[in-house]
PDB file of C-alpha atoms and ligand atoms in Angstrom:
ATOM      1  CA  MET A  99       0.000   0.000   0.000  1.00 82.00           C
ATOM      2  CA  THR A 100       1.269   3.468  -0.836  1.00 95.00           C
ATOM      3  CA  GLN A 101       1.777   5.321   2.421  1.00 98.00           C
ATOM      4  CA  ARG A 102       0.566   8.897   2.740  1.00 98.00           C
ATOM      5  CA  VAL A 103       3.032  10.842   4.861  1.00 99.00           C
ATOM      6  CA  VAL A 104       2.852  14.370   6.301  1.00 99.00           C
ATOM      7  CA  ILE A 105       5.904  16.038   7.848  1.00 99.00           C
ATOM      8  CA  THR A 106       6.063  19.449   9.513  1.00 99.00           C
ATOM      9  CA  GLY A 107       9.337  21.345   9.418  1.00 98.00           C
ATOM     10  CA  GLY A 108      10.113  19.134   6.458  1.00 98.00           C
ATOM     11  CA  ALA A 109      12.143  21.436   4.229  1.00 98.00           C
ATOM     12  CA  SER A 110      15.471  21.043   6.007  1.00 97.00           C
ATOM     13  CA  GLY A 111      17.388  18.955   8.512  1.00 96.00           C
ATOM     14  CA  ILE A 112      15.770  15.838   9.938  1.00 97.00           C
ATOM     15  CA  GLY A 113      12.336  16.542   8.403  1.00 98.00           C
ATOM     16  CA  LYS A 114      13.792  16.837   4.913  1.00 98.00           C
ATOM     17  CA  ARG A 115      15.678  13.567   5.277  1.00 98.00           C
ATOM     18  CA  LEU A 116      12.498  11.890   6.529  1.00 98.00           C
ATOM     19  CA  ALA A 117      10.631  13.187   3.480  1.00 98.00           C
ATOM     20  CA  GLU A 118      13.336  11.958   1.113  1.00 98.00           C
ATOM     21  CA  ARG A 119      13.542   8.526   2.719  1.00 98.00           C
ATOM     22  CA  PHE A 120       9.751   8.032   2.682  1.00 98.00           C
ATOM     23  CA  ALA A 121       9.620   9.194  -0.957  1.00 98.00           C
ATOM     24  CA  GLU A 122      12.301   6.608  -1.815  1.00 98.00           C
ATOM     25  CA  THR A 123       9.918   3.895  -0.557  1.00 98.00           C
ATOM     26  CA  GLY A 124       7.246   5.133  -2.974  1.00 98.00           C
ATOM     27  CA  ALA A 125       5.227   7.027  -0.355  1.00 98.00           C
ATOM     28  CA  ARG A 126       3.239  10.136  -1.193  1.00 98.00           C
ATOM     29  CA  VAL A 127       4.745  12.931   0.870  1.00 99.00           C
ATOM     30  CA  ALA A 128       3.526  16.357   1.968  1.00 99.00           C
ATOM     31  CA  VAL A 129       5.708  18.755   3.915  1.00 98.00           C
ATOM     32  CA  CYS A 130       5.240  22.192   5.355  1.00 98.00           C
ATOM     33  CA  ASP A 131       7.869  24.559   6.641  1.00 98.00           C
ATOM     34  CA  ALA A 132       8.017  28.191   7.747  1.00 98.00           C
ATOM     35  CA  ASP A 133      11.213  28.949   5.816  1.00 98.00           C
ATOM     36  CA  ALA A 134      10.237  30.312   2.391  1.00 98.00           C
ATOM     37  CA  HIS A 135      13.685  29.778   0.872  1.00 98.00           C
ATOM     38  CA  ALA A 136      13.933  26.159   2.052  1.00 98.00           C
ATOM     39  CA  VAL A 137      10.380  25.520   0.833  1.00 98.00           C
ATOM     40  CA  ALA A 138      11.177  26.881  -2.639  1.00 98.00           C
ATOM     41  CA  GLU A 139      14.308  24.695  -2.882  1.00 98.00           C
ATOM     42  CA  MET A 140      12.458  21.609  -1.707  1.00 98.00           C
ATOM     43  CA  ALA A 141       9.540  22.194  -4.083  1.00 98.00           C
ATOM     44  CA  GLU A 142      11.930  22.489  -6.996  1.00 98.00           C
ATOM     45  CA  ALA A 143      13.924  19.404  -6.019  1.00 98.00           C
ATOM     46  CA  TYR A 144      10.849  17.227  -5.364  1.00 98.00           C
ATOM     47  CA  PRO A 145       8.001  18.204  -7.714  1.00 98.00           C
ATOM     48  CA  ASP A 146       6.044  15.067  -6.763  1.00 98.00           C
ATOM     49  CA  MET A 147       5.733  16.182  -3.142  1.00 98.00           C
ATOM     50  CA  ILE A 148       3.270  18.689  -1.744  1.00 98.00           C
ATOM     51  CA  VAL A 149       5.579  21.356  -0.312  1.00 98.00           C
ATOM     52  CA  ARG A 150       4.011  24.412   1.279  1.00 98.00           C
ATOM     53  CA  GLN A 151       5.098  27.372   3.344  1.00 98.00           C
ATOM     54  CA  SER A 152       3.114  27.105   6.547  1.00 98.00           C
ATOM     55  CA  ASP A 153       3.953  28.115  10.110  1.00 98.00           C
ATOM     56  CA  VAL A 154       2.986  25.366  12.570  1.00 98.00           C
ATOM     57  CA  THR A 155       1.988  27.971  15.169  1.00 98.00           C
ATOM     58  CA  ASP A 156      -0.497  29.652  12.820  1.00 98.00           C
ATOM     59  CA  ALA A 157      -3.835  27.831  13.051  1.00 98.00           C
ATOM     60  CA  ALA A 158      -5.225  29.300   9.823  1.00 98.00           C
ATOM     61  CA  GLN A 159      -2.105  28.438   7.796  1.00 98.00           C
ATOM     62  CA  MET A 160      -2.032  24.916   9.191  1.00 98.00           C
ATOM     63  CA  GLU A 161      -5.719  24.357   8.551  1.00 98.00           C
ATOM     64  CA  ALA A 162      -5.235  25.439   4.927  1.00 98.00           C
ATOM     65  CA  PHE A 163      -2.185  23.189   4.450  1.00 98.00           C
ATOM     66  CA  LEU A 164      -3.781  20.181   6.123  1.00 98.00           C
ATOM     67  CA  ALA A 165      -7.066  20.629   4.250  1.00 98.00           C
ATOM     68  CA  GLU A 166      -5.112  20.594   0.984  1.00 98.00           C
ATOM     69  CA  VAL A 167      -3.308  17.420   2.052  1.00 98.00           C
ATOM     70  CA  GLU A 168      -6.540  15.763   3.136  1.00 97.00           C
ATOM     71  CA  ALA A 169      -8.159  16.532  -0.197  1.00 98.00           C
ATOM     72  CA  ALA A 170      -5.147  15.284  -2.168  1.00 98.00           C
ATOM     73  CA  PHE A 171      -4.379  12.168  -0.097  1.00 98.00           C
ATOM     74  CA  CYS A 172      -7.892  11.329   1.147  1.00 98.00           C
ATOM     75  CA  GLY A 173      -6.380  10.630   4.582  1.00 98.00           C
ATOM     76  CA  ALA A 174      -2.942  10.148   6.116  1.00 98.00           C
ATOM     77  CA  ASP A 175      -1.007   7.084   7.283  1.00 98.00           C
ATOM     78  CA  VAL A 176       1.984   8.716   8.945  1.00 99.00           C
ATOM     79  CA  VAL A 177       2.088  12.202  10.425  1.00 99.00           C
ATOM     80  CA  CYS A 178       5.389  13.490  11.789  1.00 99.00           C
ATOM     81  CA  ALA A 179       5.086  16.504  14.111  1.00 99.00           C
ATOM     82  CA  ASN A 180       8.724  17.351  13.576  1.00 98.00           C
ATOM     83  CA  ALA A 181       8.961  21.161  13.373  1.00 98.00           C
ATOM     84  CA  GLY A 182      10.965  22.568  16.222  1.00 98.00           C
ATOM     85  CA  THR A 183      13.217  25.388  17.227  1.00 97.00           C
ATOM     86  CA  GLY A 184      16.035  25.504  19.751  1.00 95.00           C
ATOM     87  CA  GLY A 185      14.832  28.719  21.348  1.00 96.00           C
ATOM     88  CA  PRO A 186      17.088  31.006  23.359  1.00 96.00           C
ATOM     89  CA  ALA A 187      20.035  29.899  25.505  1.00 94.00           C
ATOM     90  CA  GLY A 188      20.636  31.474  28.900  1.00 96.00           C
ATOM     91  CA  LEU A 189      19.956  31.291  32.607  1.00 97.00           C
ATOM     92  CA  ILE A 190      16.247  31.732  33.320  1.00 97.00           C
ATOM     93  CA  GLU A 191      16.746  35.139  34.951  1.00 98.00           C
ATOM     94  CA  ASP A 192      18.166  36.402  31.664  1.00 97.00           C
ATOM     95  CA  LEU A 193      15.540  34.937  29.345  1.00 97.00           C
ATOM     96  CA  ASP A 194      13.126  37.121  27.448  1.00 97.00           C
ATOM     97  CA  TYR A 195       9.448  36.217  27.936  1.00 98.00           C
ATOM     98  CA  GLN A 196       8.629  36.539  24.239  1.00 98.00           C
ATOM     99  CA  ALA A 197      11.532  34.219  23.308  1.00 98.00           C
ATOM    100  CA  TRP A 198      10.215  31.702  25.878  1.00 98.00           C
ATOM    101  CA  GLN A 199       6.733  31.864  24.352  1.00 98.00           C
ATOM    102  CA  ASP A 200       8.009  31.573  20.786  1.00 98.00           C
ATOM    103  CA  CYS A 201       9.989  28.437  21.626  1.00 98.00           C
ATOM    104  CA  ILE A 202       7.046  26.803  23.419  1.00 98.00           C
ATOM    105  CA  ALA A 203       4.750  27.776  20.533  1.00 98.00           C
ATOM    106  CA  VAL A 204       6.773  26.147  17.747  1.00 98.00           C
ATOM    107  CA  ASN A 205       7.665  22.985  19.641  1.00 98.00           C
ATOM    108  CA  LEU A 206       4.427  22.404  21.548  1.00 98.00           C
ATOM    109  CA  HIS A 207       1.545  24.402  20.069  1.00 98.00           C
ATOM    110  CA  GLY A 208       2.642  23.398  16.573  1.00 98.00           C
ATOM    111  CA  ALA A 209       2.503  19.738  17.578  1.00 99.00           C
ATOM    112  CA  PHE A 210      -0.969  20.312  19.032  1.00 98.00           C
ATOM    113  CA  LEU A 211      -2.343  21.717  15.767  1.00 98.00           C
ATOM    114  CA  THR A 212      -0.697  18.948  13.743  1.00 98.00           C
ATOM    115  CA  CYS A 213      -1.787  16.120  16.041  1.00 99.00           C
ATOM    116  CA  ARG A 214      -5.345  17.426  16.392  1.00 98.00           C
ATOM    117  CA  TRP A 215      -5.806  17.119  12.638  1.00 98.00           C
ATOM    118  CA  ALA A 216      -4.031  13.754  12.490  1.00 98.00           C
ATOM    119  CA  ALA A 217      -6.178  12.389  15.325  1.00 98.00           C
ATOM    120  CA  ARG A 218      -9.395  13.347  13.576  1.00 98.00           C
ATOM    121  CA  VAL A 219      -8.343  11.855  10.247  1.00 98.00           C
ATOM    122  CA  MET A 220      -6.828   8.682  11.699  1.00 98.00           C
ATOM    123  CA  ARG A 221      -9.655   7.988  14.145  1.00 98.00           C
ATOM    124  CA  ALA A 222     -12.043   8.048  11.187  1.00 98.00           C
ATOM    125  CA  GLN A 223      -9.739   5.700   9.221  1.00 98.00           C
ATOM    126  CA  GLY A 224      -9.255   3.344  12.158  1.00 98.00           C
ATOM    127  CA  ASP A 225      -5.481   3.325  11.735  1.00 98.00           C
ATOM    128  CA  GLY A 226      -2.423   5.498  11.396  1.00 98.00           C
ATOM    129  CA  LEU A 227       0.805   6.508  13.067  1.00 99.00           C
ATOM    130  CA  ILE A 228       1.743   9.817  14.669  1.00 99.00           C
ATOM    131  CA  VAL A 229       5.425  10.452  15.381  1.00 99.00           C
ATOM    132  CA  ILE A 230       6.262  13.426  17.586  1.00 99.00           C
ATOM    133  CA  THR A 231       9.842  14.675  17.697  1.00 98.00           C
ATOM    134  CA  THR A 232      10.923  15.332  21.251  1.00 98.00           C
ATOM    135  CA  SER A 233      14.589  15.304  22.318  1.00 98.00           C
ATOM    136  CA  THR A 234      16.901  13.990  24.978  1.00 97.00           C
ATOM    137  CA  SER A 235      16.299  17.500  26.387  1.00 97.00           C
ATOM    138  CA  GLY A 236      12.776  16.211  27.057  1.00 97.00           C
ATOM    139  CA  GLN A 237      14.163  13.555  29.410  1.00 96.00           C
ATOM    140  CA  TRP A 238      16.905  15.368  31.295  1.00 95.00           C
ATOM    141  CA  GLY A 239      17.205  18.866  32.729  1.00 95.00           C
ATOM    142  CA  HIS A 240      19.126  21.054  30.299  1.00 94.00           C
ATOM    143  CA  PRO A 241      20.829  24.104  31.822  1.00 95.00           C
ATOM    144  CA  TYR A 242      20.639  27.281  29.680  1.00 95.00           C
ATOM    145  CA  ARG A 243      17.836  25.719  27.610  1.00 96.00           C
ATOM    146  CA  ALA A 244      14.786  25.943  29.890  1.00 98.00           C
ATOM    147  CA  PRO A 245      12.201  26.777  27.172  1.00 98.00           C
ATOM    148  CA  TYR A 246      13.344  24.023  24.826  1.00 98.00           C
ATOM    149  CA  SER A 247      13.651  21.407  27.557  1.00 98.00           C
ATOM    150  CA  SER A 248      10.215  22.324  28.973  1.00 98.00           C
ATOM    151  CA  ALA A 249       8.542  22.108  25.564  1.00 98.00           C
ATOM    152  CA  LYS A 250      10.175  18.773  24.755  1.00 98.00           C
ATOM    153  CA  TRP A 251       9.126  17.301  28.143  1.00 98.00           C
ATOM    154  CA  ALA A 252       5.581  18.458  27.381  1.00 98.00           C
ATOM    155  CA  LEU A 253       5.684  16.548  24.097  1.00 99.00           C
ATOM    156  CA  VAL A 254       6.291  13.319  26.015  1.00 98.00           C
ATOM    157  CA  GLY A 255       3.055  13.985  27.934  1.00 98.00           C
ATOM    158  CA  LEU A 256       1.278  14.666  24.662  1.00 99.00           C
ATOM    159  CA  THR A 257       2.612  11.415  23.169  1.00 99.00           C
ATOM    160  CA  LYS A 258       1.564   9.264  26.121  1.00 98.00           C
ATOM    161  CA  THR A 259      -1.875  10.882  26.310  1.00 98.00           C
ATOM    162  CA  LEU A 260      -2.628  10.647  22.586  1.00 99.00           C
ATOM    163  CA  ALA A 261      -1.499   7.010  22.565  1.00 99.00           C
ATOM    164  CA  MET A 262      -4.191   6.357  25.205  1.00 98.00           C
ATOM    165  CA  GLU A 263      -6.876   8.436  23.479  1.00 98.00           C
ATOM    166  CA  LEU A 264      -6.250   6.976  20.023  1.00 98.00           C
ATOM    167  CA  GLY A 265      -5.102   3.438  20.776  1.00 98.00           C
ATOM    168  CA  PRO A 266      -8.641   2.023  20.975  1.00 98.00           C
ATOM    169  CA  ALA A 267      -9.239   3.433  17.482  1.00 98.00           C
ATOM    170  CA  GLY A 268      -6.195   1.569  16.107  1.00 98.00           C
ATOM    171  CA  VAL A 269      -3.952   4.617  15.914  1.00 98.00           C
ATOM    172  CA  ARG A 270      -0.391   4.453  17.254  1.00 99.00           C
ATOM    173  CA  VAL A 271       1.410   7.455  18.715  1.00 99.00           C
ATOM    174  CA  ASN A 272       5.133   7.463  19.488  1.00 99.00           C
ATOM    175  CA  ALA A 273       7.866  10.003  20.042  1.00 99.00           C
ATOM    176  CA  ILE A 274      11.442   9.959  18.829  1.00 98.00           C
ATOM    177  CA  ALA A 275      14.112  11.535  20.992  1.00 98.00           C
ATOM    178  CA  PRO A 276      17.193  12.409  18.979  1.00 97.00           C
ATOM    179  CA  GLY A 277      20.461  13.107  20.711  1.00 94.00           C
ATOM    180  CA  ALA A 278      22.796  15.633  19.117  1.00 92.00           C
ATOM    181  CA  VAL A 279      22.340  15.333  15.350  1.00 94.00           C
ATOM    182  CA  GLU A 280      25.185  16.203  12.988  1.00 91.00           C
ATOM    183  CA  GLY A 281      24.330  19.249  10.911  1.00 90.00           C
ATOM    184  CA  ALA A 282      23.805  22.977  10.747  1.00 88.00           C
ATOM    185  CA  ARG A 283      21.294  23.109  13.579  1.00 87.00           C
ATOM    186  CA  MET A 284      23.634  21.607  16.201  1.00 89.00           C
ATOM    187  CA  ASP A 285      26.420  23.895  14.963  1.00 91.00           C
ATOM    188  CA  ARG A 286      24.129  26.814  15.808  1.00 90.00           C
ATOM    189  CA  VAL A 287      23.156  25.286  19.172  1.00 86.00           C
ATOM    190  CA  VAL A 288      26.797  24.708  20.157  1.00 91.00           C
ATOM    191  CA  ALA A 289      27.663  28.312  19.272  1.00 91.00           C
ATOM    192  CA  MET A 290      24.678  29.594  21.301  1.00 87.00           C
ATOM    193  CA  GLU A 291      25.439  27.460  24.364  1.00 85.00           C
ATOM    194  CA  ALA A 292      29.127  28.398  24.228  1.00 91.00           C
ATOM    195  CA  LYS A 293      28.142  32.059  24.326  1.00 90.00           C
ATOM    196  CA  ALA A 294      25.664  31.556  27.188  1.00 88.00           C
ATOM    197  CA  SER A 295      28.059  29.496  29.321  1.00 89.00           C
ATOM    198  CA  GLY A 296      31.299  31.309  28.497  1.00 92.00           C
ATOM    199  CA  LYS A 297      32.900  28.006  27.406  1.00 92.00           C
ATOM    200  CA  PRO A 298      34.752  27.499  24.099  1.00 93.00           C
ATOM    201  CA  GLU A 299      32.682  25.834  21.361  1.00 92.00           C
ATOM    202  CA  ASP A 300      35.070  22.859  21.246  1.00 92.00           C
ATOM    203  CA  GLU A 301      34.413  22.207  24.945  1.00 91.00           C
ATOM    204  CA  VAL A 302      30.619  22.342  24.514  1.00 89.00           C
ATOM    205  CA  ARG A 303      30.845  19.981  21.538  1.00 90.00           C
ATOM    206  CA  ALA A 304      33.132  17.606  23.429  1.00 89.00           C
ATOM    207  CA  GLN A 305      30.699  17.577  26.384  1.00 88.00           C
ATOM    208  CA  TYR A 306      27.879  16.394  24.116  1.00 87.00           C
ATOM    209  CA  VAL A 307      30.042  13.499  22.877  1.00 91.00           C
ATOM    210  CA  LYS A 308      31.388  12.624  26.328  1.00 91.00           C
ATOM    211  CA  GLY A 309      27.865  12.369  27.760  1.00 90.00           C
ATOM    212  CA  VAL A 310      26.906   9.635  25.280  1.00 95.00           C
ATOM    213  CA  SER A 311      27.861   5.976  25.822  1.00 96.00           C
ATOM    214  CA  LEU A 312      28.554   5.380  22.121  1.00 96.00           C
ATOM    215  CA  ARG A 313      30.670   8.567  22.131  1.00 94.00           C
ATOM    216  CA  SER A 314      29.144   9.867  18.913  1.00 93.00           C
ATOM    217  CA  TRP A 315      26.474  12.132  17.510  1.00 92.00           C
ATOM    218  CA  VAL A 316      23.695  10.713  15.355  1.00 96.00           C
ATOM    219  CA  SER A 317      22.692  11.382  11.765  1.00 96.00           C
ATOM    220  CA  ALA A 318      19.369  12.315  10.188  1.00 97.00           C
ATOM    221  CA  ASP A 319      19.442   8.904   8.515  1.00 98.00           C
ATOM    222  CA  ASP A 320      19.628   7.195  11.923  1.00 98.00           C
ATOM    223  CA  LEU A 321      16.350   8.971  12.752  1.00 98.00           C
ATOM    224  CA  ALA A 322      14.777   8.182   9.377  1.00 98.00           C
ATOM    225  CA  ASP A 323      15.633   4.487   9.871  1.00 98.00           C
ATOM    226  CA  THR A 324      13.691   4.520  13.151  1.00 98.00           C
ATOM    227  CA  VAL A 325      10.656   6.339  11.753  1.00 98.00           C
ATOM    228  CA  LEU A 326      10.522   3.981   8.749  1.00 98.00           C
ATOM    229  CA  PHE A 327      10.627   1.077  11.183  1.00 98.00           C
ATOM    230  CA  LEU A 328       7.782   2.611  13.222  1.00 98.00           C
ATOM    231  CA  ALA A 329       5.789   2.984  10.001  1.00 98.00           C
ATOM    232  CA  SER A 330       6.344  -0.680   9.089  1.00 98.00           C
ATOM    233  CA  PRO A 331       4.240  -3.720  10.031  1.00 98.00           C
ATOM    234  CA  ALA A 332       7.149  -4.833  12.255  1.00 98.00           C
ATOM    235  CA  ALA A 333       6.201  -2.038  14.679  1.00 98.00           C
ATOM    236  CA  SER A 334       2.453  -2.658  14.672  1.00 98.00           C
ATOM    237  CA  LYS A 335       2.340  -3.150  18.452  1.00 98.00           C
ATOM    238  CA  ILE A 336       4.566  -0.223  19.394  1.00 98.00           C
ATOM    239  CA  SER A 337       2.664   2.753  20.770  1.00 99.00           C
ATOM    240  CA  GLY A 338       3.046   5.264  23.586  1.00 98.00           C
ATOM    241  CA  GLN A 339       6.829   4.938  23.476  1.00 98.00           C
ATOM    242  CA  VAL A 340       9.643   7.438  23.398  1.00 98.00           C
ATOM    243  CA  LEU A 341      12.391   5.951  21.249  1.00 98.00           C
ATOM    244  CA  ASN A 342      15.796   7.431  21.918  1.00 98.00           C
ATOM    245  CA  ILE A 343      18.108   7.624  18.941  1.00 98.00           C
ATOM    246  CA  ASP A 344      21.025   9.061  20.820  1.00 97.00           C
ATOM    247  CA  GLY A 345      23.747   6.474  21.398  1.00 96.00           C
ATOM    248  CA  HIS A 346      22.509   6.314  25.016  1.00 96.00           C
ATOM    249  CA  THR A 347      22.704   9.634  26.801  1.00 95.00           C
ATOM    250  CA  GLU A 348      24.361   9.449  30.215  1.00 93.00           C
ATOM    251  CA  THR A 349      24.407  13.188  30.945  1.00 89.00           C
ATOM    252  CA  LEU A 350      23.390  16.126  28.775  1.00 83.00           C
ATOM    253  CA  VAL A 351      25.944  18.660  30.006  1.00 71.00           C
TER     254      VAL A 351
HETATM  255  P1  LIG B 426      16.390  22.225  11.516  1.00 63.26           P
HETATM  256  O1  LIG B 426      16.472  23.609  12.057  1.00 63.26           O
HETATM  257  O2  LIG B 426      17.434  21.739  10.574  1.00 63.26           O
HETATM  258  O3  LIG B 426      14.977  21.962  10.859  1.00 63.26           O
HETATM  259  C1  LIG B 426      13.799  22.370  11.480  1.00 63.26           C
HETATM  260  C2  LIG B 426      12.843  22.825  10.413  1.00 63.26           C
HETATM  261  O4  LIG B 426      11.662  23.284  11.066  1.00 63.26           O
HETATM  262  C3  LIG B 426      13.415  24.005   9.599  1.00 63.26           C
HETATM  263  O5  LIG B 426      13.256  23.756   8.211  1.00 63.26           O
HETATM  264  C4  LIG B 426      12.581  25.177  10.062  1.00 63.26           C
HETATM  265  O6  LIG B 426      12.376  26.162   9.051  1.00 63.26           O
HETATM  266  C5  LIG B 426      11.280  24.495  10.440  1.00 63.26           C
HETATM  267  N1  LIG B 426      10.502  25.318  11.342  1.00 63.26           N
HETATM  268  C6  LIG B 426      10.940  26.054  12.391  1.00 63.26           C
HETATM  269  N2  LIG B 426       9.928  26.732  12.930  1.00 63.26           N
HETATM  270  C7  LIG B 426       8.824  26.417  12.193  1.00 63.26           C
HETATM  271  C8  LIG B 426       7.471  26.804  12.253  1.00 63.26           C
HETATM  272  N3  LIG B 426       7.036  27.692  13.161  1.00 63.26           N
HETATM  273  N4  LIG B 426       6.607  26.281  11.349  1.00 63.26           N
HETATM  274  C9  LIG B 426       7.034  25.406  10.410  1.00 63.26           C
HETATM  275  N5  LIG B 426       8.319  25.020  10.301  1.00 63.26           N
HETATM  276  C10 LIG B 426       9.190  25.517  11.185  1.00 63.26           C
HETATM  277  O7  LIG B 426      16.342  21.280  12.808  1.00 63.26           O
HETATM  278  P2  LIG B 426      16.317  19.693  12.916  1.00 63.26           P
HETATM  279  O8  LIG B 426      17.552  19.293  13.606  1.00 63.26           O
HETATM  280  O9  LIG B 426      15.992  19.082  11.622  1.00 63.26           O
HETATM  281  O10 LIG B 426      15.123  19.541  13.959  1.00 63.26           O
HETATM  282  C11 LIG B 426      13.948  18.796  13.670  1.00 63.26           C
HETATM  283  C12 LIG B 426      13.335  18.378  14.993  1.00 63.26           C
HETATM  284  O11 LIG B 426      14.262  17.566  15.706  1.00 63.26           O
HETATM  285  C13 LIG B 426      12.997  19.544  15.915  1.00 63.26           C
HETATM  286  O12 LIG B 426      11.789  19.295  16.583  1.00 63.26           O
HETATM  287  C14 LIG B 426      14.146  19.545  16.896  1.00 63.26           C
HETATM  288  O13 LIG B 426      13.802  20.144  18.125  1.00 63.26           O
HETATM  289  C15 LIG B 426      14.392  18.069  17.015  1.00 63.26           C
HETATM  290  N6  LIG B 426      15.708  17.716  17.544  1.00 63.26           N
HETATM  291  C16 LIG B 426      16.825  18.030  16.851  1.00 63.26           C
HETATM  292  C17 LIG B 426      18.076  17.696  17.376  1.00 63.26           C
HETATM  293  C18 LIG B 426      19.364  18.040  16.678  1.00 63.26           C
HETATM  294  O14 LIG B 426      20.435  17.783  17.239  1.00 63.26           O
HETATM  295  N7  LIG B 426      19.338  18.591  15.468  1.00 63.26           N
HETATM  296  C19 LIG B 426      18.141  17.013  18.595  1.00 63.26           C
HETATM  297  C20 LIG B 426      16.966  16.697  19.264  1.00 63.26           C
HETATM  298  C21 LIG B 426      15.754  17.044  18.718  1.00 63.26           C
END
């Protein structure tokens, strides 16, 4: 069966790799992203995908995007609430309230709008899979990253709750928790945390590696492998779980 896959924040990083890997399996793929430039590049590279500029925190934009997907796909088999932002880095007494709210909005409110639509569509179908992207920051305290850590912990609560609400209807809900993923985003995060903590970037980067049993970062393909597994019949009894793809985090900082 051709899978119908929806990915938020899908025009770069992990979301883009997920989209590419699902497309390689023959799936029909729709992505949205807030970044106009990334959306234009993705749309040009993958004309068979639905690629739209839509901000996950904007209810009207998301309703328009998801209505278009619903009309085109007549449902959805896999929905990845992947869009996220690192938010500000700093001690809580130095954090700006608006920056706090913006970080919570993208990571948490965006997942709400995405999952609310997915739940309605999948409950009616009687099957489906929702994958919410949390983080190892949603399982440990993360100094200098209070907004991000708080939002990612909240997503674990959302995952567990939706798994209970939707399980009886045959819908599975899981979260993936990436560790530090190689790429431009972690380069930005390392630079931000180095500035907030006064440590050199090399030291911050080394701390991330040292805190992981496998002593390595992960790749977007490691995450795509896990999501493809979750979307396969082999994972038909896996729901309500947070799957860490992190090389086993011992300490975050
Ligand atoms: P990324 O910055 O490369 O990609 C995120 C994408 O989301 C970008 O294309 C961005 O434009 C989009 N986005 C941001 N705000 C948006 C909004 N309001 N509406 C729609 N799209 C929006 O980051 P990534 O590493 O690919 O992150 C993907 C997910 O993985 C995020 O939820 C992130 O928190 C999570 N995560 C990443 C890492 C890591 O090390 N990179 C670790 C743990 C968790």
